[in-house]
Tab-separated table of C-alpha atoms and ligand atoms in Angstrom:
chain	number	residue	atom	x	y	z
A	1	MET	CA	-19.213	-8.531	-6.005
A	2	PHE	CA	-20.038	-11.616	-4.000
A	3	GLU	CA	-22.839	-9.847	-2.092
A	4	THR	CA	-25.264	-12.750	-2.183
A	5	LEU	CA	-22.745	-15.356	-1.186
A	6	SER	CA	-21.331	-13.125	1.479
A	7	GLY	CA	-24.767	-12.626	3.000
A	8	ARG	CA	-25.586	-16.318	2.979
A	9	LEU	CA	-22.311	-17.404	4.507
A	10	GLY	CA	-22.557	-14.652	7.080
A	11	ASP	CA	-25.878	-16.039	8.312
A	12	ILE	CA	-24.540	-19.581	8.439
A	13	PHE	CA	-21.487	-18.602	10.423
A	14	ASP	CA	-23.406	-16.371	12.791
A	15	THR	CA	-25.386	-19.409	13.843
A	16	LEU	CA	-22.237	-21.461	14.180
A	17	ARG	CA	-20.388	-18.849	16.181
A	18	GLY	CA	-23.314	-18.548	18.521
A	19	ARG	CA	-22.513	-22.007	19.837
A	20	GLY	CA	-20.143	-22.661	22.674
A	21	VAL	CA	-19.499	-26.212	21.596
A	22	LEU	CA	-19.787	-27.781	18.154
A	23	ASN	CA	-20.381	-31.397	17.329
A	24	GLU	CA	-20.141	-33.235	14.035
A	25	SER	CA	-23.752	-32.771	13.149
A	26	ASP	CA	-23.557	-28.985	13.679
A	27	VAL	CA	-20.642	-28.877	11.285
A	28	GLY	CA	-22.408	-31.215	8.866
A	29	ALA	CA	-25.516	-29.040	8.794
A	30	ALA	CA	-23.478	-25.898	8.254
A	31	MET	CA	-21.566	-27.539	5.425
A	32	ARG	CA	-24.782	-28.497	3.658
A	33	GLU	CA	-25.810	-24.857	3.765
A	34	VAL	CA	-22.403	-23.711	2.548
A	35	ARG	CA	-22.775	-26.095	-0.368
A	36	VAL	CA	-26.129	-24.613	-1.369
A	37	ALA	CA	-24.799	-21.080	-0.982
A	38	LEU	CA	-21.870	-21.788	-3.290
A	39	LEU	CA	-24.078	-23.441	-5.897
A	40	GLU	CA	-26.428	-20.473	-5.813
A	41	ALA	CA	-23.433	-18.227	-6.382
A	42	ASP	CA	-22.909	-20.221	-9.597
A	43	VAL	CA	-19.715	-21.923	-8.526
A	44	ALA	CA	-19.009	-25.052	-10.577
A	45	LEU	CA	-20.372	-28.212	-8.982
A	46	SER	CA	-17.066	-30.084	-9.025
A	47	VAL	CA	-15.388	-27.169	-7.280
A	48	VAL	CA	-18.131	-26.971	-4.654
A	49	LYS	CA	-17.934	-30.687	-3.877
A	50	ASP	CA	-14.220	-30.623	-3.503
A	51	PHE	CA	-14.321	-27.509	-1.347
A	52	VAL	CA	-17.015	-28.723	1.034
A	53	GLU	CA	-15.254	-32.056	1.457
A	54	LYS	CA	-11.978	-30.420	2.377
A	55	VAL	CA	-13.595	-28.097	4.883
A	56	ARG	CA	-15.642	-30.885	6.434
A	57	ALA	CA	-12.616	-33.130	6.850
A	58	ARG	CA	-10.700	-30.446	8.687
A	59	ALA	CA	-13.681	-29.119	10.611
A	60	VAL	CA	-14.740	-32.387	12.203
A	61	GLY	CA	-11.155	-33.184	13.085
A	62	GLN	CA	-9.493	-32.643	16.411
A	63	GLU	CA	-8.596	-29.054	15.843
A	64	VAL	CA	-12.147	-27.744	15.958
A	65	LEU	CA	-13.603	-29.853	18.696
A	66	LYS	CA	-10.796	-28.984	21.076
A	67	SER	CA	-10.704	-25.357	20.137
A	68	VAL	CA	-12.012	-22.796	22.590
A	69	THR	CA	-13.774	-20.911	19.823
A	70	PRO	CA	-15.070	-23.677	17.569
A	71	GLY	CA	-17.375	-21.529	15.443
A	72	GLN	CA	-14.628	-19.111	14.606
A	73	MET	CA	-12.305	-21.971	13.933
A	74	VAL	CA	-14.704	-23.241	11.282
A	75	VAL	CA	-14.793	-19.779	9.738
A	76	LYS	CA	-11.028	-19.821	9.615
A	77	ILE	CA	-10.965	-23.218	7.928
A	78	VAL	CA	-13.494	-22.033	5.353
A	79	ASN	CA	-11.360	-18.965	4.817
A	80	ASP	CA	-8.166	-20.960	4.352
A	81	GLU	CA	-9.776	-23.352	1.902
A	82	LEU	CA	-11.343	-20.472	0.021
A	83	VAL	CA	-7.958	-18.827	-0.353
A	84	ALA	CA	-6.493	-22.100	-1.600
A	85	MET	CA	-9.352	-22.531	-4.063
A	86	LEU	CA	-8.735	-19.025	-5.397
A	87	GLY	CA	-5.088	-19.806	-5.983
A	88	GLY	CA	-3.314	-18.932	-2.737
A	89	GLU	CA	-0.962	-16.064	-3.419
A	90	ALA	CA	-1.770	-13.140	-5.702
A	91	GLU	CA	-0.005	-13.521	-9.035
A	92	GLU	CA	1.441	-10.546	-10.829
A	93	LEU	CA	2.032	-10.203	-14.541
A	94	PHE	CA	5.247	-11.879	-15.543
A	95	LEU	CA	7.509	-9.253	-17.082
A	96	ALA	CA	10.939	-10.583	-16.243
A	97	ALA	CA	11.875	-11.369	-19.831
A	98	VAL	CA	14.046	-9.707	-22.445
A	99	PRO	CA	12.279	-6.514	-23.557
A	100	PRO	CA	10.151	-5.853	-25.410
A	101	VAL	CA	8.085	-8.310	-23.363
A	102	PRO	CA	5.074	-9.432	-25.427
A	103	ILE	CA	1.671	-9.740	-23.758
A	104	MET	CA	-1.038	-11.320	-25.880
A	105	MET	CA	-4.719	-10.774	-25.132
A	106	VAL	CA	-7.230	-13.417	-26.211
A	107	GLY	CA	-10.909	-14.069	-25.601
A	108	LEU	CA	-14.407	-14.152	-27.014
A	109	GLN	CA	-16.086	-11.263	-28.784
A	110	GLY	CA	-16.988	-8.407	-26.503
A	111	SER	CA	-15.330	-9.938	-23.453
A	112	GLY	CA	-13.317	-6.770	-22.917
A	113	LYS	CA	-9.968	-7.506	-24.606
A	114	THR	CA	-9.414	-4.092	-26.105
A	115	THR	CA	-10.509	-2.218	-23.002
A	116	SER	CA	-8.353	-4.464	-20.816
A	117	THR	CA	-5.386	-3.998	-23.136
A	118	ALA	CA	-5.600	-0.262	-22.599
A	119	LYS	CA	-6.193	-0.645	-18.859
A	120	ILE	CA	-3.140	-2.861	-18.455
A	121	ALA	CA	-1.038	-0.562	-20.624
A	122	LYS	CA	-2.055	2.355	-18.453
A	123	ARG	CA	-1.274	0.468	-15.280
A	124	LEU	CA	2.134	-0.628	-16.543
A	125	THR	CA	2.930	2.899	-17.656
A	126	THR	CA	1.924	4.715	-14.505
A	127	LYS	CA	2.520	2.112	-11.818
A	128	ASP	CA	5.505	0.238	-13.165
A	129	ARG	CA	7.019	3.015	-15.260
A	130	LYS	CA	7.163	0.794	-18.319
A	131	ARG	CA	7.239	2.011	-21.908
A	132	VAL	CA	4.376	0.245	-23.602
A	133	LEU	CA	3.432	-0.181	-27.255
A	134	MET	CA	-0.056	-1.458	-28.082
A	135	ALA	CA	-0.993	-3.141	-31.359
A	136	SER	CA	-4.407	-4.268	-32.559
A	137	LEU	CA	-4.410	-7.523	-34.506
A	138	ASP	CA	-8.156	-7.281	-34.975
A	139	THR	CA	-8.671	-7.159	-38.712
A	140	ARG	CA	-12.142	-8.670	-38.506
A	141	ARG	CA	-14.220	-5.980	-36.933
A	142	PRO	CA	-14.296	-2.675	-38.805
A	143	ALA	CA	-12.706	0.147	-36.816
A	144	ALA	CA	-11.298	-2.219	-34.205
A	145	GLN	CA	-7.782	-0.929	-34.816
A	146	GLU	CA	-8.973	2.659	-34.584
A	147	GLN	CA	-10.667	1.830	-31.272
A	148	LEU	CA	-7.322	0.885	-29.752
A	149	LYS	CA	-5.629	3.914	-31.289
A	150	ILE	CA	-8.165	6.236	-29.645
A	151	LEU	CA	-7.753	4.525	-26.306
A	152	GLY	CA	-3.980	4.930	-26.696
A	153	GLN	CA	-4.418	8.654	-27.204
A	154	GLN	CA	-6.598	8.878	-24.094
A	155	ILE	CA	-4.026	7.219	-21.874
A	156	ASN	CA	-0.943	8.531	-23.621
A	157	VAL	CA	0.340	5.156	-24.721
A	158	ALA	CA	1.814	4.538	-28.177
A	159	THR	CA	-0.029	2.348	-30.669
A	160	LEU	CA	1.421	0.646	-33.723
A	161	PRO	CA	0.602	2.657	-36.881
A	162	ILE	CA	-2.222	1.025	-38.809
A	163	ILE	CA	-1.452	-0.459	-42.232
A	164	PRO	CA	-4.772	-1.251	-43.923
A	165	GLY	CA	-5.083	-4.777	-45.238
A	166	GLN	CA	-2.236	-6.268	-43.227
A	167	MET	CA	-2.958	-9.690	-41.701
A	168	PRO	CA	-2.823	-10.436	-37.930
A	169	LEU	CA	0.341	-12.510	-38.061
A	170	ASP	CA	2.203	-9.812	-39.983
A	171	ILE	CA	0.929	-7.127	-37.635
A	172	ALA	CA	2.280	-9.148	-34.712
A	173	LYS	CA	5.701	-9.428	-36.297
A	174	ARG	CA	5.747	-5.750	-37.167
A	175	ALA	CA	4.708	-4.867	-33.604
A	176	MET	CA	7.576	-6.846	-32.124
A	177	GLU	CA	10.010	-5.277	-34.526
A	178	ALA	CA	8.722	-1.781	-33.715
A	179	GLY	CA	8.969	-2.655	-30.026
A	180	ARG	CA	12.626	-3.608	-30.414
A	181	LEU	CA	13.536	-0.604	-32.535
A	182	GLY	CA	11.610	1.814	-30.349
A	183	GLY	CA	13.141	0.517	-27.107
A	184	TYR	CA	9.786	-0.436	-25.581
A	185	ASP	CA	9.583	-2.528	-22.412
A	186	VAL	CA	6.277	-4.177	-23.245
A	187	VAL	CA	4.348	-4.851	-26.452
A	188	MET	CA	0.656	-5.588	-26.018
A	189	LEU	CA	-1.079	-7.574	-28.723
A	190	ASP	CA	-4.862	-7.166	-28.780
A	191	THR	CA	-6.501	-9.884	-30.867
A	192	ALA	CA	-9.879	-10.314	-32.551
A	193	GLY	CA	-12.746	-12.071	-30.848
A	194	ARG	CA	-15.225	-14.645	-32.098
A	195	LEU	CA	-18.679	-15.555	-30.901
A	196	HIS	CA	-17.572	-19.084	-30.069
A	197	VAL	CA	-14.310	-20.889	-29.721
A	198	ASP	CA	-13.654	-22.113	-33.249
A	199	GLU	CA	-10.795	-23.685	-35.095
A	200	GLY	CA	-10.190	-20.705	-37.399
A	201	LEU	CA	-9.671	-18.440	-34.411
A	202	MET	CA	-7.506	-20.894	-32.572
A	203	SER	CA	-5.115	-21.539	-35.433
A	204	GLU	CA	-4.779	-17.810	-36.056
A	205	LEU	CA	-3.977	-17.224	-32.380
A	206	ASP	CA	-1.602	-20.158	-32.335
A	207	ALA	CA	0.352	-18.708	-35.247
A	208	VAL	CA	0.603	-15.337	-33.517
A	209	LYS	CA	1.711	-17.053	-30.343
A	210	PHE	CA	4.429	-18.891	-32.203
A	211	ALA	CA	5.665	-15.722	-33.890
A	212	ALA	CA	5.619	-13.420	-30.876
A	213	MET	CA	6.444	-15.908	-28.094
A	214	PRO	CA	4.426	-13.949	-25.513
A	215	ALA	CA	5.569	-13.896	-21.893
A	216	GLU	CA	1.898	-13.685	-20.987
A	217	ILE	CA	-1.156	-14.960	-22.823
A	218	LEU	CA	-4.049	-13.427	-20.945
A	219	LEU	CA	-7.495	-14.851	-21.467
A	220	VAL	CA	-10.085	-12.129	-21.059
A	221	ALA	CA	-13.393	-13.464	-19.766
A	222	ASP	CA	-16.650	-11.761	-18.899
A	223	ALA	CA	-17.569	-12.480	-15.283
A	224	LEU	CA	-21.248	-11.863	-16.024
A	225	THR	CA	-21.377	-15.001	-18.128
A	226	GLY	CA	-20.676	-17.082	-15.033
A	227	GLN	CA	-19.874	-20.711	-15.664
A	228	ASP	CA	-19.732	-20.107	-19.420
A	229	ALA	CA	-16.747	-17.866	-18.809
A	230	VAL	CA	-15.080	-20.723	-16.972
A	231	ASN	CA	-15.803	-23.215	-19.777
A	232	VAL	CA	-14.502	-20.803	-22.392
A	233	ALA	CA	-11.356	-20.251	-20.361
A	234	LYS	CA	-10.847	-23.984	-20.168
A	235	GLN	CA	-11.168	-24.336	-23.951
A	236	PHE	CA	-8.724	-21.520	-24.616
A	237	ASN	CA	-6.317	-22.929	-22.108
A	238	ASP	CA	-6.459	-26.450	-23.526
A	239	ARG	CA	-5.538	-25.108	-26.917
A	240	LEU	CA	-3.217	-22.163	-26.199
A	241	SER	CA	-1.933	-22.707	-22.661
A	242	VAL	CA	-2.866	-19.307	-21.359
A	243	THR	CA	-0.734	-17.921	-18.529
A	244	GLY	CA	-3.413	-16.021	-16.703
A	245	ILE	CA	-6.941	-14.710	-16.701
A	246	VAL	CA	-8.367	-11.220	-16.750
A	247	LEU	CA	-11.906	-11.291	-15.452
A	248	THR	CA	-13.931	-8.311	-16.639
A	249	ARG	CA	-17.270	-6.833	-15.512
A	250	MET	CA	-16.706	-7.828	-11.931
A	251	ASP	CA	-18.517	-4.590	-11.132
A	252	GLY	CA	-21.756	-6.077	-12.408
A	253	ASP	CA	-21.407	-9.581	-11.035
A	254	GLY	CA	-23.094	-9.973	-7.688
A	255	ARG	CA	-22.713	-13.733	-7.612
A	256	GLY	CA	-19.055	-14.111	-8.440
A	257	GLY	CA	-19.243	-17.746	-9.528
A	258	ALA	CA	-16.809	-17.267	-12.401
A	259	ALA	CA	-14.205	-15.711	-10.163
A	260	LEU	CA	-14.621	-18.483	-7.629
A	261	SER	CA	-14.385	-21.441	-10.012
A	262	MET	CA	-11.920	-20.072	-12.530
A	263	ARG	CA	-8.723	-21.108	-10.837
A	264	ALA	CA	-9.899	-24.511	-9.706
A	265	VAL	CA	-11.310	-25.476	-13.107
A	266	THR	CA	-8.607	-24.083	-15.391
A	267	GLY	CA	-5.597	-24.330	-13.110
A	268	ARG	CA	-4.666	-20.828	-14.248
A	269	PRO	CA	-4.536	-17.804	-11.966
A	270	ILE	CA	-6.797	-14.799	-12.231
A	271	LYS	CA	-4.224	-12.048	-12.500
A	272	LEU	CA	-6.428	-9.009	-12.913
A	273	VAL	CA	-10.068	-8.061	-12.610
A	274	GLY	CA	-11.916	-5.332	-14.475
A	275	THR	CA	-14.249	-3.362	-12.254
A	276	GLY	CA	-15.763	-0.791	-14.586
A	277	GLU	CA	-15.613	0.871	-17.980
A	278	LYS	CA	-13.097	3.528	-17.040
A	279	LEU	CA	-9.511	2.879	-17.954
A	280	ASP	CA	-8.239	2.841	-14.413
A	281	GLU	CA	-10.873	0.375	-13.262
A	282	ILE	CA	-8.669	-2.660	-13.069
A	283	GLU	CA	-7.251	-4.349	-9.988
A	284	GLY	CA	-4.960	-7.161	-9.005
A	285	PHE	CA	-6.642	-10.314	-7.738
A	286	HIS	CA	-5.714	-11.175	-4.155
A	287	PRO	CA	-7.169	-14.489	-2.997
A	288	SER	CA	-6.892	-13.663	0.688
A	289	ARG	CA	-8.566	-10.280	0.307
A	290	VAL	CA	-11.310	-11.779	-1.817
A	291	ALA	CA	-11.901	-14.478	0.765
A	292	SER	CA	-12.212	-12.011	3.600
A	293	ARG	CA	-14.501	-9.845	1.510
A	294	ILE	CA	-16.728	-12.840	0.864
A	295	LEU	CA	-16.726	-13.980	4.454
A	296	GLY	CA	-17.191	-10.414	5.675
A	297	MET	CA	-15.335	-11.609	8.701
A	298	GLY	CA	-13.204	-8.607	9.428
A	299	ASP	CA	-10.125	-10.321	10.548
A	300	VAL	CA	-11.522	-13.281	12.432
A	301	VAL	CA	-8.756	-15.288	10.904
A	302	SER	CA	-5.941	-13.437	12.581
A	303	LEU	CA	-8.001	-13.252	15.753
A	304	VAL	CA	-8.233	-17.028	15.821
A	305	GLU	CA	-4.557	-17.343	15.022
A	306	ARG	CA	-3.603	-15.022	17.849
A	307	ALA	CA	-5.970	-16.689	20.249
A	308	GLN	CA	-4.459	-20.024	19.355
A	309	GLU	CA	-1.034	-18.675	20.173
A	310	MET	CA	-2.190	-17.272	23.491
A	311	VAL	CA	-4.491	-19.864	24.845
A	312	ASN	CA	-2.806	-22.761	26.405
A	313	GLU	CA	-4.941	-25.759	25.564
A	314	LYS	CA	-4.597	-27.371	28.959
A	315	ASP	CA	-5.649	-24.177	30.727
A	316	ALA	CA	-8.625	-23.975	28.437
A	317	GLU	CA	-9.660	-27.537	29.142
A	318	ALA	CA	-9.349	-27.016	32.880
A	319	LEU	CA	-11.470	-23.905	32.612
A	320	VAL	CA	-14.140	-25.708	30.640
A	321	LYS	CA	-14.279	-28.430	33.293
A	322	ARG	CA	-14.729	-25.927	36.088
A	323	LEU	CA	-17.296	-24.000	34.080
A	324	LYS	CA	-19.307	-27.143	33.735
A	325	LYS	CA	-19.413	-27.327	37.498
A	326	GLY	CA	-20.527	-23.713	37.547
A	327	GLN	CA	-17.260	-22.365	38.915
A	328	PHE	CA	-15.864	-19.143	37.559
A	329	THR	CA	-13.704	-17.405	40.120
A	330	LEU	CA	-12.037	-14.035	40.028
A	331	ILE	CA	-8.829	-15.848	39.135
A	332	ASP	CA	-10.493	-17.106	35.963
A	333	TYR	CA	-11.804	-13.626	35.350
A	334	GLN	CA	-8.313	-12.204	35.754
A	335	LYS	CA	-6.909	-14.702	33.278
A	336	GLN	CA	-9.482	-13.569	30.731
A	337	LEU	CA	-8.513	-9.956	31.322
A	338	GLN	CA	-4.859	-10.737	30.832
A	339	GLN	CA	-5.620	-12.628	27.677
A	340	MET	CA	-7.564	-9.697	26.323
A	341	ARG	CA	-4.684	-7.378	27.035
A	342	LYS	CA	-2.255	-9.679	25.256
A	343	MET	CA	-4.544	-9.696	22.267
A	344	GLY	CA	-4.298	-5.978	21.878
A	345	GLY	CA	-6.962	-4.846	24.309
A	346	MET	CA	-10.523	-4.032	23.533
A	347	ALA	CA	-9.773	-2.011	20.414
A	348	GLY	CA	-7.534	-4.752	19.081
A	349	ILE	CA	-10.144	-7.435	19.523
A	350	LEU	CA	-12.977	-5.296	18.240
A	351	GLY	CA	-11.045	-4.341	15.151
A	352	MET	CA	-10.754	-7.980	14.245
A	353	LEU	CA	-14.338	-9.009	14.810
A	354	PRO	CA	-16.811	-9.125	11.955
A	355	GLY	CA	-19.721	-6.793	11.764
A	356	VAL	CA	-18.578	-4.648	14.625
A	357	GLY	CA	-18.719	-1.359	12.792
A	358	LYS	CA	-21.848	-0.448	14.708
A	359	LEU	CA	-20.638	-1.875	17.963
A	360	LYS	CA	-17.412	0.039	17.679
A	361	LYS	CA	-19.268	3.297	17.322
A	362	ALA	CA	-21.438	2.438	20.288
A	363	LEU	CA	-18.341	1.732	22.315
A	364	ALA	CA	-16.675	4.947	21.301
A	365	GLY	CA	-19.836	6.690	22.493
A	366	ALA	CA	-19.825	4.769	25.755
A	367	ASN	CA	-16.282	5.917	26.353
A	368	ILE	CA	-14.843	2.552	27.162
A	369	ASP	CA	-11.518	2.983	28.694
A	370	GLU	CA	-8.663	0.650	27.851
A	371	SER	CA	-6.941	1.365	31.134
A	372	MET	CA	-9.874	-0.328	32.835
A	373	LEU	CA	-8.339	-3.660	31.952
A	374	VAL	CA	-5.173	-2.643	33.791
A	375	ARG	CA	-7.027	-1.270	36.810
A	376	GLN	CA	-9.175	-4.346	37.177
A	377	ASP	CA	-6.047	-6.440	37.077
A	378	ALA	CA	-4.602	-4.322	39.891
A	379	ILE	CA	-7.782	-4.674	41.958
A	380	ILE	CA	-7.667	-8.443	41.753
A	381	ASN	CA	-3.980	-8.399	42.650
A	382	SER	CA	-4.779	-6.482	45.821
A	383	MET	CA	-7.086	-9.212	47.081
A	384	THR	CA	-6.158	-12.109	49.287
A	385	ALA	CA	-6.251	-15.622	47.913
A	386	ARG	CA	-9.431	-16.344	49.878
A	387	GLU	CA	-11.147	-13.249	48.527
A	388	ARG	CA	-10.334	-14.287	44.978
A	389	GLU	CA	-11.768	-17.733	45.535
A	390	ASN	CA	-14.907	-16.487	47.197
A	391	THR	CA	-16.051	-12.951	46.509
A	392	LYS	CA	-18.911	-13.242	48.996
A	393	ILE	CA	-16.557	-12.528	51.896
A	394	ILE	CA	-15.597	-9.128	50.472
A	395	ALA	CA	-17.420	-6.821	52.823
A	396	ALA	CA	-17.217	-3.011	52.954
A	397	SER	CA	-14.010	-2.859	54.993
A	398	ARG	CA	-12.263	-5.273	52.673
A	399	LYS	CA	-13.406	-3.229	49.672
A	400	LYS	CA	-11.810	-0.124	51.167
A	401	ARG	CA	-8.541	-1.955	51.716
A	402	ILE	CA	-8.558	-3.374	48.181
A	403	ALA	CA	-9.331	0.011	46.624
A	404	ALA	CA	-6.502	1.651	48.553
A	405	GLY	CA	-4.083	-1.144	47.697
A	406	SER	CA	-4.818	-0.936	43.984
A	407	GLY	CA	-5.032	2.841	43.774
A	408	THR	CA	-8.673	2.675	42.698
A	409	SER	CA	-11.993	3.419	44.352
A	410	VAL	CA	-14.628	1.361	46.148
A	411	GLN	CA	-16.991	2.058	43.228
A	412	GLU	CA	-14.526	0.451	40.889
A	413	VAL	CA	-14.150	-2.544	43.128
A	414	ASN	CA	-17.945	-2.870	43.159
A	415	LYS	CA	-18.090	-2.595	39.416
A	416	LEU	CA	-15.519	-5.331	38.994
A	417	LEU	CA	-17.402	-7.613	41.367
A	418	LYS	CA	-20.608	-7.014	39.472
A	419	GLN	CA	-19.018	-7.712	36.115
A	420	HIS	CA	-17.465	-10.850	37.469
A	421	GLN	CA	-20.863	-11.961	38.729
A	422	GLN	CA	-22.487	-11.288	35.350
A	423	MET	CA	-19.799	-13.221	33.602
A	424	ALA	CA	-19.960	-16.087	36.048
A	425	ASP	CA	-23.718	-16.324	35.424
A	426	MET	CA	-23.175	-16.312	31.709
A	427	MET	CA	-20.401	-18.866	31.917
A	428	LYS	CA	-22.637	-21.102	33.955
A	429	LYS	CA	-25.237	-21.016	31.195
A	430	MET	CA	-22.584	-21.733	28.604
A	431	GLY	CA	-21.160	-24.555	30.626
A	432	LYS	CA	-24.574	-26.140	30.545
A	433	GLY	CA	-24.452	-25.977	26.769
A	434	GLY	CA	-26.580	-22.875	26.468
A	435	LYS	CA	-26.380	-20.492	23.552
A	436	GLY	CA	-25.739	-16.811	23.267
A	437	MET	CA	-21.981	-16.489	23.332
A	438	GLN	CA	-20.826	-14.579	20.300
A	439	LEU	CA	-17.786	-12.789	21.577
A	440	PRO	CA	-14.577	-14.303	22.855
A	441	PRO	CA	-14.557	-15.425	26.470
A	442	GLY	CA	-14.146	-12.519	28.815
A	443	PHE	CA	-15.574	-9.997	26.471
A	444	ASP	CA	-19.306	-10.012	26.967
A	445	GLY	CA	-19.233	-9.126	30.605
A	446	LEU	CA	-17.280	-5.981	29.864
A	447	LEU	CA	-19.684	-4.577	27.335
A	448	PRO	CA	-21.839	-1.652	28.360
A	449	ARG	CA	-25.437	-2.625	28.835
B	501	GTP	N1	-18.694	-2.479	-16.638
B	501	GTP	C1	-17.600	-2.921	-17.280
B	501	GTP	N2	-17.551	-2.839	-18.611
B	501	GTP	C2	-16.462	-3.303	-19.249
B	501	GTP	C3	-15.378	-3.866	-18.524
B	501	GTP	N3	-14.433	-4.245	-19.432
B	501	GTP	C4	-14.934	-3.924	-20.650
B	501	GTP	N4	-16.135	-3.354	-20.550
B	501	GTP	C5	-17.023	-2.885	-21.636
B	501	GTP	O1	-17.314	-3.955	-22.492
B	501	GTP	C6	-17.489	-3.493	-23.816
B	501	GTP	C7	-16.668	-4.327	-24.774
B	501	GTP	O2	-15.325	-4.146	-24.507
B	501	GTP	P1	-14.168	-4.358	-25.587
B	501	GTP	O3	-12.889	-4.098	-24.854
B	501	GTP	O4	-14.401	-3.602	-26.815
B	501	GTP	O5	-14.301	-5.920	-25.856
B	501	GTP	P2	-13.474	-6.810	-26.887
B	501	GTP	O6	-13.247	-8.118	-26.253
B	501	GTP	O7	-12.276	-6.074	-27.329
B	501	GTP	O8	-14.508	-6.969	-28.055
B	501	GTP	P3	-14.181	-7.465	-29.575
B	501	GTP	O9	-12.940	-6.799	-29.974
B	501	GTP	O10	-15.383	-7.035	-30.352
B	501	GTP	O11	-14.082	-8.947	-29.477
B	501	GTP	C8	-17.090	-2.039	-23.786
B	501	GTP	O12	-18.262	-1.247	-23.784
B	501	GTP	C9	-16.342	-1.870	-22.495
B	501	GTP	O13	-16.477	-0.567	-21.972
B	501	GTP	C10	-15.468	-3.950	-17.095
B	501	GTP	O14	-14.587	-4.439	-16.385
B	501	GTP	N5	-16.613	-3.452	-16.534
B	502	MG	MG1	-11.555	-5.651	-29.237
């Protein structure tokens, strides 16, 4: 799911994150690419326009330009807007009604209603410990009722006995009655499909709805049909007021346009997604998880949030000013170290960065030692104020004193000085508006080379 879009957005954001500073035209260019990427993923045009506009408005505002990590900030904004577009919070099936709670399944022919009925029944039985009765109201397709019966046997869920010749509305009434008498928690009503939305189908479904008063009317839509699925959902919703959407065949849909537009176009939440033919291949739909899967951003979002909490804006501005003059003292270096420690150390930061699977392994191999952050802090604390301002005066005798004072070795003092120098050089480049800064401040210089 979402592979194409994920790849495209990943490239766009990599470029953006590579920048130290972002201006309006950087953001504008990135947003044009995001727009194309979404359209290629088959997201509805109206949804794309609205989305891009919202992101742009926030991204060119104060919050990004002042931020210390502007590229990541943009990623976070995109993430937040994506979550909102997908409906915000995950929505569960609504079952808090007087049992037996009726759930009605509707949708076009072959969209996956019967399969989804069985999948949901199985999920409710095993996960929620509900007693479920399934009934097929499909009198149109030969053997449709038998299909549900067989599925019921496979998953050990009761089905309403078949009475040949009975009409859908009467089956629905009988199912509810059997549900009451049998003490069931949930009664699932699987309906017949049609090739197109037509009036005959709609009035039949409307009558069933009126008789059964379902707590949920779930529209089952085939994700592979892309925008058509969204249009069909809209038509069903206009006529029947569906309560939620089950999106099937997500396993085969690399683009994901239907999933992305569904909520925004219909105003109804995707409650479940089908991810295969097997009867346990159904999942809840979690907007925030979907967004982070699409962005492939590990947990950049919480990284940015934590960084925002930690970094005092004034400090950051002062640092930027000094960087522009090419000044990056050991005191600045120490502040970066302390910030890293607050953010959960190396492992904490790495765990939240996108695409660091490989890097993480490399680091594990290089035996990076978390306690190094603590020892370097101690080394800097053992220096005099003048030494911290100007490392050039730290000659051999001073190194010995510093090593002894911090309980480290001269080699470690040398290593710290070298890393500081590397970082200062890099910061100087950045301060001049150069590229090449992908990791948070203070991180690059500590990587093994
Ligand atoms: N790969 C995949 N196949 C699915 C999924 N959901 C359903 N199918 C398949 O889609 C086909 C049709 O599913 P049905 O559940 O019979 O569809 P229906 O909407 O009940 O069809 P009608 O009753 O004829 O309208 C079956 O072969 C299912 O196995 C899914 O999430 N992924
Ligand atoms: Mg069916």
